[in-house]
Coordinates of C-alpha atoms in Angstrom, one line a residue:
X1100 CA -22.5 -50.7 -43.6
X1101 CA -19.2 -51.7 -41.7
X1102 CA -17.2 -48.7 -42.7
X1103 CA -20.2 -46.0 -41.6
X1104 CA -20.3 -48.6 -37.9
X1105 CA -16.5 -47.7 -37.7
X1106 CA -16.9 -44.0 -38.5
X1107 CA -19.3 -44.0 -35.6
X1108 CA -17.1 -45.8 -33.6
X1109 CA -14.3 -43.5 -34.5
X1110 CA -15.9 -40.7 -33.5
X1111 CA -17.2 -41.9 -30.1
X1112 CA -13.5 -42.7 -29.2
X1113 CA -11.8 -39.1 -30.2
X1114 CA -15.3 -37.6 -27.7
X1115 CA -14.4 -40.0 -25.5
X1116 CA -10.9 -39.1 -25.2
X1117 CA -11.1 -35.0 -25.5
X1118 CA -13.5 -35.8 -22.6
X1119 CA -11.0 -37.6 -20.8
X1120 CA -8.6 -34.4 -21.7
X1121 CA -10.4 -32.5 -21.0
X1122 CA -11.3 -33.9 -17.4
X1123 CA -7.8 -34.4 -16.7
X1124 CA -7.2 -30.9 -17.3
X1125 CA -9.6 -29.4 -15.5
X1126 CA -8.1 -31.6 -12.5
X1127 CA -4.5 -31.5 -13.1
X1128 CA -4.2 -27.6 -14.1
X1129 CA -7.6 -26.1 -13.5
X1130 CA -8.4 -27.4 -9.6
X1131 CA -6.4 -24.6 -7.8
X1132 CA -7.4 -21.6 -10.0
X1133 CA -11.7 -23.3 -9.4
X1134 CA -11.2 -24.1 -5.5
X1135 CA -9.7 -20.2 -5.1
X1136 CA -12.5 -19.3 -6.6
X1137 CA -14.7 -17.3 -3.8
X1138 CA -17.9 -18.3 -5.7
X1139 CA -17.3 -22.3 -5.4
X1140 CA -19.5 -22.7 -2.6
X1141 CA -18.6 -26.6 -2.6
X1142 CA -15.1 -25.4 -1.8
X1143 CA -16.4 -23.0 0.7
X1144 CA -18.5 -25.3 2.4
X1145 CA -15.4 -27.4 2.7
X1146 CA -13.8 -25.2 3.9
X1147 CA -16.0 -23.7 6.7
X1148 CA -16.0 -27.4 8.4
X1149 CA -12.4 -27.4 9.1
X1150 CA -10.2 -24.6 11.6
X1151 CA -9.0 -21.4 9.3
X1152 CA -5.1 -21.1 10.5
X1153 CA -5.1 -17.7 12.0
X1154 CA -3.7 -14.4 10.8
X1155 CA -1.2 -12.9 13.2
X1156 CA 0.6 -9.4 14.6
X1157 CA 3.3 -10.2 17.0
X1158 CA 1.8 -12.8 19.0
X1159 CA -2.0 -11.8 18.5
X1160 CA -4.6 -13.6 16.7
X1161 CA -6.2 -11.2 14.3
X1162 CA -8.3 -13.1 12.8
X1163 CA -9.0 -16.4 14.1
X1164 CA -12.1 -18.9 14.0
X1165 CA -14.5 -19.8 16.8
X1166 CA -16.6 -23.5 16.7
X1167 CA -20.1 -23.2 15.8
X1168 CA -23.3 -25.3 16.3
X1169 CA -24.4 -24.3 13.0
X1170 CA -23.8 -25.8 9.3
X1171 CA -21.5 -23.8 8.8
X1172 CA -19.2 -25.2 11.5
X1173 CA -16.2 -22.8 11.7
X1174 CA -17.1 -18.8 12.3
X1175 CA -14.2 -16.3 11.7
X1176 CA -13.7 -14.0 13.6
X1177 CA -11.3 -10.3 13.7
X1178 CA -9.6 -8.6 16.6
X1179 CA -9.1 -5.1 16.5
X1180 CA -11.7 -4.7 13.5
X1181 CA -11.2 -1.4 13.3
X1182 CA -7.3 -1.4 13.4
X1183 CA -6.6 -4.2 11.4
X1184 CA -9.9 -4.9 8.8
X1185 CA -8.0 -3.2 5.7
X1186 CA -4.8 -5.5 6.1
X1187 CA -7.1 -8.8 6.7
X1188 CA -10.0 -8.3 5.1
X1189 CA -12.4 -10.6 5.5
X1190 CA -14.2 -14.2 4.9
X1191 CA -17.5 -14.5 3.7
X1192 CA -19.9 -17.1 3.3
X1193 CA -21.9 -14.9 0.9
X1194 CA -19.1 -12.1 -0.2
X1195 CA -16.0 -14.6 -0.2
X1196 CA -12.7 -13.2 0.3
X1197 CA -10.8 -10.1 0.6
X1198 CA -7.4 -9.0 1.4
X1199 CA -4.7 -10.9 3.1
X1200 CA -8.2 -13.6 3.1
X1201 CA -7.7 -14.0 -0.4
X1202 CA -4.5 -13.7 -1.1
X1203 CA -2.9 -16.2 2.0
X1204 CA -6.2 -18.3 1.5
X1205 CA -4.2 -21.4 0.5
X1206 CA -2.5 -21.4 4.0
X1207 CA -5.2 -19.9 6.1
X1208 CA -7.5 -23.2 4.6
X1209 CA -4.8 -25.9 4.5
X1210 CA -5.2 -26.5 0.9
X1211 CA -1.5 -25.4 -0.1
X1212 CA 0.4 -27.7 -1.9
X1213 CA 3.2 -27.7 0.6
X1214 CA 0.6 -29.0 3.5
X1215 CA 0.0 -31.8 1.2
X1216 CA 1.7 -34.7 3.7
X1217 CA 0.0 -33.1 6.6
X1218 CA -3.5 -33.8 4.6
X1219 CA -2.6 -37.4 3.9
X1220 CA -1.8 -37.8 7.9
X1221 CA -5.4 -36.2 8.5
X1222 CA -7.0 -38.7 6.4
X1223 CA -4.8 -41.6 7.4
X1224 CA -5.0 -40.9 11.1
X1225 CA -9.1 -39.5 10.6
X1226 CA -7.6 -36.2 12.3
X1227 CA -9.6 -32.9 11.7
X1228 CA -7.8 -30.7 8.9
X1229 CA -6.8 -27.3 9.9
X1230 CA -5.5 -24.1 8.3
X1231 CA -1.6 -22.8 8.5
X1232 CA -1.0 -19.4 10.3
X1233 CA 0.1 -16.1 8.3
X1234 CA 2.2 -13.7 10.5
X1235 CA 2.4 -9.7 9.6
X1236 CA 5.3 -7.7 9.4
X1237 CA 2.7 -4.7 11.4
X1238 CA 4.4 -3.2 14.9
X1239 CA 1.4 -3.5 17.0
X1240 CA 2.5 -0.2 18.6
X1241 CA 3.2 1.6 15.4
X1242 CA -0.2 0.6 14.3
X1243 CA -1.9 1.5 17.2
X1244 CA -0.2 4.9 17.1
X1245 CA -1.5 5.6 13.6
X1246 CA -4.4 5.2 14.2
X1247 CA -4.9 7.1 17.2
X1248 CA -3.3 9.7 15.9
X1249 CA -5.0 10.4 13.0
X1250 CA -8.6 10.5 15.0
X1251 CA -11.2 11.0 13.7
X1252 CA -9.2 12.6 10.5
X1253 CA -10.3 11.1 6.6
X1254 CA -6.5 9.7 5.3
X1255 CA -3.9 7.3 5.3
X1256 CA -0.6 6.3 7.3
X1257 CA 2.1 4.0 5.9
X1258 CA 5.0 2.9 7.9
X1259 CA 8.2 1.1 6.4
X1260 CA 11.1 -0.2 8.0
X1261 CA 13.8 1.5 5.3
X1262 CA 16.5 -1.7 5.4
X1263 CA 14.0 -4.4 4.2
X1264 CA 10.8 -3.0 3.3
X1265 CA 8.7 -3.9 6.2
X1266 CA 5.3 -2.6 6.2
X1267 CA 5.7 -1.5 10.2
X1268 CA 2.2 0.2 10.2
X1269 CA -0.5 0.9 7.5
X1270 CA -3.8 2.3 8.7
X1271 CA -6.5 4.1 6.2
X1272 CA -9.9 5.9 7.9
X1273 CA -12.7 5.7 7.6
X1274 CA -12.9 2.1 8.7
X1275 CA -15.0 -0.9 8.3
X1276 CA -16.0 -4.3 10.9
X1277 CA -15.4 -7.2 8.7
X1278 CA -16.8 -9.3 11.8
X1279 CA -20.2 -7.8 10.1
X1280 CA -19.4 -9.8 6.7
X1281 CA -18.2 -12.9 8.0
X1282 CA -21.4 -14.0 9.9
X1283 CA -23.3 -16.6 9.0
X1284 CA -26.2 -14.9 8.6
X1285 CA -27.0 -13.8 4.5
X1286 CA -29.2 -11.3 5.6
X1287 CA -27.1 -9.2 7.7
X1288 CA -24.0 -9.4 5.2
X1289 CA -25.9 -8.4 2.8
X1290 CA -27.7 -5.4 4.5
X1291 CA -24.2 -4.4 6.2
X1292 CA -22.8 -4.7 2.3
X1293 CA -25.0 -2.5 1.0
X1294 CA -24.7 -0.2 4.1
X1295 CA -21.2 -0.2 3.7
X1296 CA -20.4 0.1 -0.3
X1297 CA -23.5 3.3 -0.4
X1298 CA -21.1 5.3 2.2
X1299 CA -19.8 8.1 0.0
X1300 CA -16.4 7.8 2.1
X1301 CA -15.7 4.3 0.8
X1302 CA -14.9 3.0 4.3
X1303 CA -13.1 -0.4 3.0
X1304 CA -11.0 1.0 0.3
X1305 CA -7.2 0.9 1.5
X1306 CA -6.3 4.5 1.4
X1307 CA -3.0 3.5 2.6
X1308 CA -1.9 1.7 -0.9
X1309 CA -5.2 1.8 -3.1
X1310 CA -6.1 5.4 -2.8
X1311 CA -3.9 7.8 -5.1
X1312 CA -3.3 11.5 -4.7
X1313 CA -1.5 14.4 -6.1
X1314 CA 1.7 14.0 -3.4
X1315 CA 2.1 18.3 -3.6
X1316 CA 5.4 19.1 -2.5
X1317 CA 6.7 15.8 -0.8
X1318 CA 7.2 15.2 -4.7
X1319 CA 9.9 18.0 -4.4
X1320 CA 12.5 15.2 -2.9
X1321 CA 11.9 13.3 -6.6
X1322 CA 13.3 16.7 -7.8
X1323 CA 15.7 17.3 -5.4
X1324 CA 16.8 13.8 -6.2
X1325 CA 16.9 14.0 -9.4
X1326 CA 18.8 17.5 -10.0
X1327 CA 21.3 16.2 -7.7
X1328 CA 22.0 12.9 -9.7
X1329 CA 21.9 14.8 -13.1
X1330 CA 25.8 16.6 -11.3
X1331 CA 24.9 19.2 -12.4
X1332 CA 23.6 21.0 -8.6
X1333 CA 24.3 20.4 -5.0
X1334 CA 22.5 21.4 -1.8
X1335 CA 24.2 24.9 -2.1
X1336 CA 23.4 25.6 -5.9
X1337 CA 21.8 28.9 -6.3
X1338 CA 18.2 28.7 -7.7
X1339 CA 16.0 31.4 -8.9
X1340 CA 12.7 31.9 -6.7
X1341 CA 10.9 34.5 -7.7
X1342 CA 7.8 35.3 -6.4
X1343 CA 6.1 34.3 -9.4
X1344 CA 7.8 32.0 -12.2
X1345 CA 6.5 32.6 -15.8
X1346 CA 5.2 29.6 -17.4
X1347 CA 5.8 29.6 -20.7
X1348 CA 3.3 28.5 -23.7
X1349 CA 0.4 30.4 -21.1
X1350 CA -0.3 33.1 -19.3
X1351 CA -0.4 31.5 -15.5
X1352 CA 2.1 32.4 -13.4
X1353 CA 3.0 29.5 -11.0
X1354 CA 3.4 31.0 -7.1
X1355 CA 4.9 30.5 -3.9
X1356 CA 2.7 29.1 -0.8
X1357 CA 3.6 32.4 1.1
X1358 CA 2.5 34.7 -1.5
X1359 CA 5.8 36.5 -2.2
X1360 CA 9.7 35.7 -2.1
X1361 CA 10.6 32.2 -0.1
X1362 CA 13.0 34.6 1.5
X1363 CA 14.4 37.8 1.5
X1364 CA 16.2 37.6 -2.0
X1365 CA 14.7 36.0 -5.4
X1366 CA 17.3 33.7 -5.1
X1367 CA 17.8 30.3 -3.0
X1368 CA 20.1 27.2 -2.1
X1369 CA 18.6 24.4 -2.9
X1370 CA 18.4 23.4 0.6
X1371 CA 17.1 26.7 1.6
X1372 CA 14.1 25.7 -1.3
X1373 CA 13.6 22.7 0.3
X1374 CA 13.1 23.9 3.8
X1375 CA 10.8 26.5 2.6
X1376 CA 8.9 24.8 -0.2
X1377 CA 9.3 27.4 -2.7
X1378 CA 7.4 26.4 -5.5
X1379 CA 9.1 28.6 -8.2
X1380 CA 12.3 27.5 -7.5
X1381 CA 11.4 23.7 -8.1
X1382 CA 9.3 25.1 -10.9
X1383 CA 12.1 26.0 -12.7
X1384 CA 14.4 23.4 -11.3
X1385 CA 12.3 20.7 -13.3
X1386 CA 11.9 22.7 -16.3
X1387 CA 16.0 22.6 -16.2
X1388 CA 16.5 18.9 -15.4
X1389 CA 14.0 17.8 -17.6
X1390 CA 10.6 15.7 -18.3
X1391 CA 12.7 12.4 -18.9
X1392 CA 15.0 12.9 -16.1
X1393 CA 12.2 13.4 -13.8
X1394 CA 10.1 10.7 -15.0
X1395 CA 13.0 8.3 -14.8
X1396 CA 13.9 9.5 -10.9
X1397 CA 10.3 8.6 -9.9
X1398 CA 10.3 5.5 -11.6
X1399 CA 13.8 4.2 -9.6
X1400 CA 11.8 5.3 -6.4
X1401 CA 9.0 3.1 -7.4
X1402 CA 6.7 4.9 -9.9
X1403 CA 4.9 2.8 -12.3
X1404 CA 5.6 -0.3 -10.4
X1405 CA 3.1 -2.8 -8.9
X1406 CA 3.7 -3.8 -5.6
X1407 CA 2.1 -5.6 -2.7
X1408 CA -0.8 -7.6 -5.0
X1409 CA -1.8 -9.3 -2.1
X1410 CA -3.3 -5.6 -0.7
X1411 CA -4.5 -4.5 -4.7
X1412 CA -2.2 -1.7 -4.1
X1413 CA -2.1 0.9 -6.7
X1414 CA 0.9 2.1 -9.2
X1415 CA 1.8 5.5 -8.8
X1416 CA 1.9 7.9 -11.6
X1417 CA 4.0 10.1 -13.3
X1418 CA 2.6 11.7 -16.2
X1419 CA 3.7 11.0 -19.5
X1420 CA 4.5 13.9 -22.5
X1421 CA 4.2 16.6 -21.0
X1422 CA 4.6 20.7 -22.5
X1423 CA 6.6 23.2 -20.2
X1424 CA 4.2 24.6 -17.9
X1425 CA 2.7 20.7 -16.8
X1426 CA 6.5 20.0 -16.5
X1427 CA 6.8 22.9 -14.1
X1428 CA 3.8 22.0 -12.4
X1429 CA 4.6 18.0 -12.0
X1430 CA 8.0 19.3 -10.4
X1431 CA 5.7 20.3 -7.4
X1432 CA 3.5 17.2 -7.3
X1433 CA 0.7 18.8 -9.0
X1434 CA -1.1 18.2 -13.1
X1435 CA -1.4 14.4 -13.1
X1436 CA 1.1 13.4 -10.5
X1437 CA -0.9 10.8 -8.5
X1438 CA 0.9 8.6 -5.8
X1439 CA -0.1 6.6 -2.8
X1440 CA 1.0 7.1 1.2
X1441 CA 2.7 3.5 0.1
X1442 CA 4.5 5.6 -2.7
X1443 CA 5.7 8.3 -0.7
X1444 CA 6.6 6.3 2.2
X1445 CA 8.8 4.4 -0.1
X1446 CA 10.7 7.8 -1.5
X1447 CA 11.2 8.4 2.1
X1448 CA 12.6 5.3 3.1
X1449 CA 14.9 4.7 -0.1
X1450 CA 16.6 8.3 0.9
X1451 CA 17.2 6.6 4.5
X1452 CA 18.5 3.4 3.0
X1453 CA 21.4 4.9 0.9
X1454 CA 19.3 5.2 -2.1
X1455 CA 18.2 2.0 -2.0
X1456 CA 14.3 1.3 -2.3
X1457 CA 13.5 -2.1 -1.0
X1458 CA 10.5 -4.2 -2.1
X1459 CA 7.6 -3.3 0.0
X1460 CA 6.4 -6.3 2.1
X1461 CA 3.7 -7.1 4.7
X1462 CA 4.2 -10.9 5.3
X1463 CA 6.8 -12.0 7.3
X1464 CA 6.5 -16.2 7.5
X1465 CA 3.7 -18.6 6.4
X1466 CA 3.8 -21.5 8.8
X1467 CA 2.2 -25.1 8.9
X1468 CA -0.9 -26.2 11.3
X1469 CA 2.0 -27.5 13.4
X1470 CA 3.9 -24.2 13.3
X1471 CA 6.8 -25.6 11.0
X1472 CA 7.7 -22.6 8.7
X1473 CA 6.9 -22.8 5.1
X1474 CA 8.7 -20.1 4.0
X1475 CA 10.0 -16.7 5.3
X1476 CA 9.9 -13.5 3.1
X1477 CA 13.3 -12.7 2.7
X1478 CA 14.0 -8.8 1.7
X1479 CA 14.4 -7.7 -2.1
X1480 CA 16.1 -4.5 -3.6
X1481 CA 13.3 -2.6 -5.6
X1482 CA 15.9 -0.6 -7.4
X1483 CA 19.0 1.5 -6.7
X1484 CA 17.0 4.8 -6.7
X1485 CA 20.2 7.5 -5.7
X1486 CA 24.1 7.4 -4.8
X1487 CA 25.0 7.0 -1.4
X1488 CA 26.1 10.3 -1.8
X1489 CA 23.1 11.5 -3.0
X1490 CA 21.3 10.1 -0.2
X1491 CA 23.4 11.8 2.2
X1492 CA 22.7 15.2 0.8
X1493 CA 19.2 14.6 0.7
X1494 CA 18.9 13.4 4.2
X1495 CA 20.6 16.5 5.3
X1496 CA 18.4 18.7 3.5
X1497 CA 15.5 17.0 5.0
X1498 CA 16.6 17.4 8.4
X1499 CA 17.1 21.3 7.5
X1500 CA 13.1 20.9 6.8
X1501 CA 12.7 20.0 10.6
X1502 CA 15.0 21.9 12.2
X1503 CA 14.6 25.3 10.2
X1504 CA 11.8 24.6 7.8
X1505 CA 7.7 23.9 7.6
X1506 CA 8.6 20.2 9.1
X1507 CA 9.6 21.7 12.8
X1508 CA 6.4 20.3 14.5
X1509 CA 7.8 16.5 13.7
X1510 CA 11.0 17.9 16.2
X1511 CA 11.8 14.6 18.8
X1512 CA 13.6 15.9 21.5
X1513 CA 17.2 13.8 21.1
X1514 CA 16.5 12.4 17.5
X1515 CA 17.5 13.7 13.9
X1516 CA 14.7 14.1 11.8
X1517 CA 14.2 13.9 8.2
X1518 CA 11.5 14.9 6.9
X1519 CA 8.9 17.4 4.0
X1520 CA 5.7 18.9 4.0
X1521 CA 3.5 19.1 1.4
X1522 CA -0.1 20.6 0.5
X1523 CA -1.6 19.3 -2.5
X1524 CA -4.1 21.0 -4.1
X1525 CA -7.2 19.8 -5.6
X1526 CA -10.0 22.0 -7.0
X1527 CA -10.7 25.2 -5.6
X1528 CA -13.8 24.7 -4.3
X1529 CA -12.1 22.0 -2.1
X1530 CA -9.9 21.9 0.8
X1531 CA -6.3 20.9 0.1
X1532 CA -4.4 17.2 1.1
X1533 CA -2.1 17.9 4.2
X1534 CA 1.2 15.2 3.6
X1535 CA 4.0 14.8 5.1
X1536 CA 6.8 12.1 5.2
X1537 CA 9.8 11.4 6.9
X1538 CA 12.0 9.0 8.7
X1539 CA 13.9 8.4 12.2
X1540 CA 16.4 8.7 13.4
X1541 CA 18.3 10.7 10.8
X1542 CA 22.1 8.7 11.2
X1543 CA 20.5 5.5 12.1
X1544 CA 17.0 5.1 10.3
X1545 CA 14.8 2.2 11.4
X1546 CA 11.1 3.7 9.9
X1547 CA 10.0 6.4 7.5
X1548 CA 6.6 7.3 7.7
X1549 CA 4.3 8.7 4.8
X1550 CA 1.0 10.4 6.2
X1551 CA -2.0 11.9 4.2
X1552 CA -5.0 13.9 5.8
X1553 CA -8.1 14.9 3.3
X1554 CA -9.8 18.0 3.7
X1555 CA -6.9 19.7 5.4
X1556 CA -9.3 23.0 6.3
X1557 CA -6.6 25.2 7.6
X1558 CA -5.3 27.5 5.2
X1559 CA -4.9 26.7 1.5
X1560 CA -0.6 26.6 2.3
X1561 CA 2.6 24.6 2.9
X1562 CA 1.6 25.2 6.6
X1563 CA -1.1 22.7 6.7
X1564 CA 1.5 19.2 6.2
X1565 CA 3.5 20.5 9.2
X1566 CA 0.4 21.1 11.6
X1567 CA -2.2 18.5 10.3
X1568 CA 0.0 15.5 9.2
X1569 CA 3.4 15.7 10.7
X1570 CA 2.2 15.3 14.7
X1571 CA 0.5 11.6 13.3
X1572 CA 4.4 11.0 11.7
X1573 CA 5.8 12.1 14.7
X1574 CA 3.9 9.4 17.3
X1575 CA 4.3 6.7 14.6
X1576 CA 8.0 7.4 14.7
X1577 CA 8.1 7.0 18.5
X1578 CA 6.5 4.1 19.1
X1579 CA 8.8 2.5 16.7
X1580 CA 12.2 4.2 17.7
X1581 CA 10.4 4.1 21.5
X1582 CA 11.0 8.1 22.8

């Protein structure tokens, strides 16, 4: 009788204690991954009855929150919807949290460990908690240019400062209001949801670093890049261009933009191919240097790479085993190349940074509720993408692209301009993608710019990056460099 009592006994104490474990797990280890949870309305509610720390460009409150006479007690509130709704996000009572929300919510709610003292000084002194700030890396003016420039235009504009990674500007249209998700009324979020996510042109998807597209030929600098690393060419190397390169293992024949020759002999520099964006000649240039070569030369600029979480950014893609004529057709951004404006900007501004591709950034400091900093983002090296030398050459074969080439409508009266157009193709019942990216000055670079425009309706050719895409570059490049 005693010995089935202490069996019982025994095993009441080991539930006990893998209940106590268990408790102390769930609060040691468990409570920050359950209070970031956007579906913890306990948190929420928390959360809503203290100040949100506001999210900031330059000295402006983007986002910001406003005292209620409601339950909810806090409101949130966005600036600039429109210009700034795919780098905040938003707040939601009902949807939770999205974007720089989410992923600086720690801060923005003053739950972060490092605001920890100031919480016990709260209690202590019966103060009312509040939120840290967030500041962005965004140039208000670069911003602002973007997005006026690109109208009333469906695509995507990424700036980046080339010597740390900056994000300087990053707009994506269509738009959305996330002032409509973050009342406190459930009704309307949810009608302006549902509005919202039925919209065939996906007005809060982040075309800027979420959206990927074939990059046409502003994947030729990859190319370029990479034949010129291999030693084996140099900006004056002869290339054939013939009006139509023979594919082998099919019976397509891969052709140039212009229908014919890319100039008066079947034969080109491979500057003169880069000014003119003969596709045979890169054709064959990337059957020559090679599928590994030219996978591993996109990779070192940033392919396959994950980058700027906080934003659910997309990798970019290089495809993998590919026969001869894919090869030849991946050497001019086309088959199953798929990139991001983030992506392309990034090409851009390693080729201005000596070859260097800085890690891609968009917050600057983190700050306390009493404005002491928390931490600064200092800037990283992504990889070591080409030589110095190779960078030069490059950047002077760009700015041939401006001043002789399909980039001449990016031209800024007194500043060298690197830059390429591209036009990628997509089905043929479609209009084309107009790119086009670049950076400024040429010498002295201080932004490159990547810019994407869908349905580019204006001839199925190289053309269409020059006159639909390169104008946005070109007023996001002046409010930066300020001519």
């Amino acid at each position: 009788m005693n010995r089935s009592i202490r069996r019982i006994a025994v095993a009441f104490m080991v539930l006990f204690l893998a209940l106590l474990a268990n408790a102390n797990y769930i609060q040691v280890f468990q409570a920050s991954d359950l209070n970031d949870r956007s579906d913890n309305k306990r948190v929420t509610l928390d959360e809503y009855a203290r100040e949100r720390g506001p999210i900031m460009v330059g000295g402006t409150q983007v986002a910001y929150s406003v005292k209620t006479k409601d339950d909810l007690v806090y409101l949130r509130r966005y600036r600039d919807p429109q210009l700034y709704g795919h780098l905040t996000g938003y707040y939601s009572y009902v949807l939770g949290r999205r974007g720089l929300e989410k992923a600086e919510n720690s801060v923005l709610s003053g739950t972060d460990d490092r605001l920890f003292v100031r919480r016990i000084v709260d209690l202590i002194t019966n103060r009312q908690p509040q939120g840290g700030s967030v500041l962005l890396t965004i140039n208000p003016k670069a911003q602002q240019a973007a997005y006026d420039a690109l109208g009333n235009k469906r695509g995507a504009v990424v700036a980046i400062e080339p010597s740390t990674g900056k994000i300087l500007a990053m707009v994506s249209k269509p738009t959305y209001d996330p002032n409509r998700l973050s009342s406190h009324d459930a009704n309307s979020i949810l009608k302006a949801a549902n509005e919202l996510q039925d919209d065939s042109s996906r007005p809060m998807e982040n075309r800027a670093a979420q959206r990927r597209y074939p990059p046409g030929s502003t994947f030729k600098l990859v190319t370029a890049a990479a034949a010129l690393s291999s030693g084996r060419y140099n900006p004056n190397s002869q290339l054939p261009a013939p009006a139509e390169l023979d594919l082998p293992l099919t019976t397509f024949n891969m052709k140039n933009w212009q229908n014919g020759l890319c100039g008066p002999a079947p034969q080109v520099t491979l500057t003169q191919a880069l000014a003119t964006s003969c596709n045979t000649a890169f054709g064959g240039l990337g059957l020559k240097v090679g599928e590994k070569a030219l996978r591993q030369q996109a990779e070192k600029f940033g392919f396959g790479q994950e980058y700027l979480p906080d934003l659910g950014a997309s990798t970019s893609v290089f495809p993998r085993e590919v026969n001869p004529p894919q090869l030849a057709q991946s050497s001019i951004g086309q088959f199953d190349v798929a990139a991001t404006p983030l992506q392309m900007a990034m090409v851009s501004a390693g080729i201005a940074n000596g070859g260097k591709v800085m890690q891609p950034y968009v917050v600057a400091k983190v700050s306390g509720p009493d404005l002491k900093t928390l931490e600064v983002t200092e800037p990283r090296t992504l990889s070591q993408a080409v030589s110095g030398d190779v960078a030069q050459q490059l950047t002077q074969m760009m700015v041939d692209v401006v001043d002789h080439g399909t980039g001449q409508p990016v031209k800024i009266d007194g500043v060298s301009v690197a830059g390429k157009t591209g036009t990628a193709q997509t089905t043929p019942d479609k209009p084309p993608y107009a790119w086009f990216t670049s950076f400024a000055p040429a010498n002295a670079p201080q932004v490159a710019v990547a810019v994407v425009i869908e349905h580019a309706d204006v001839g199925r050719n190289e053309i269409s990056g020059g006159r639909l895409a390169a104008p946005v570059a070109k007023a996001v490049m002046r409010a930066v460099i300020g001519r």
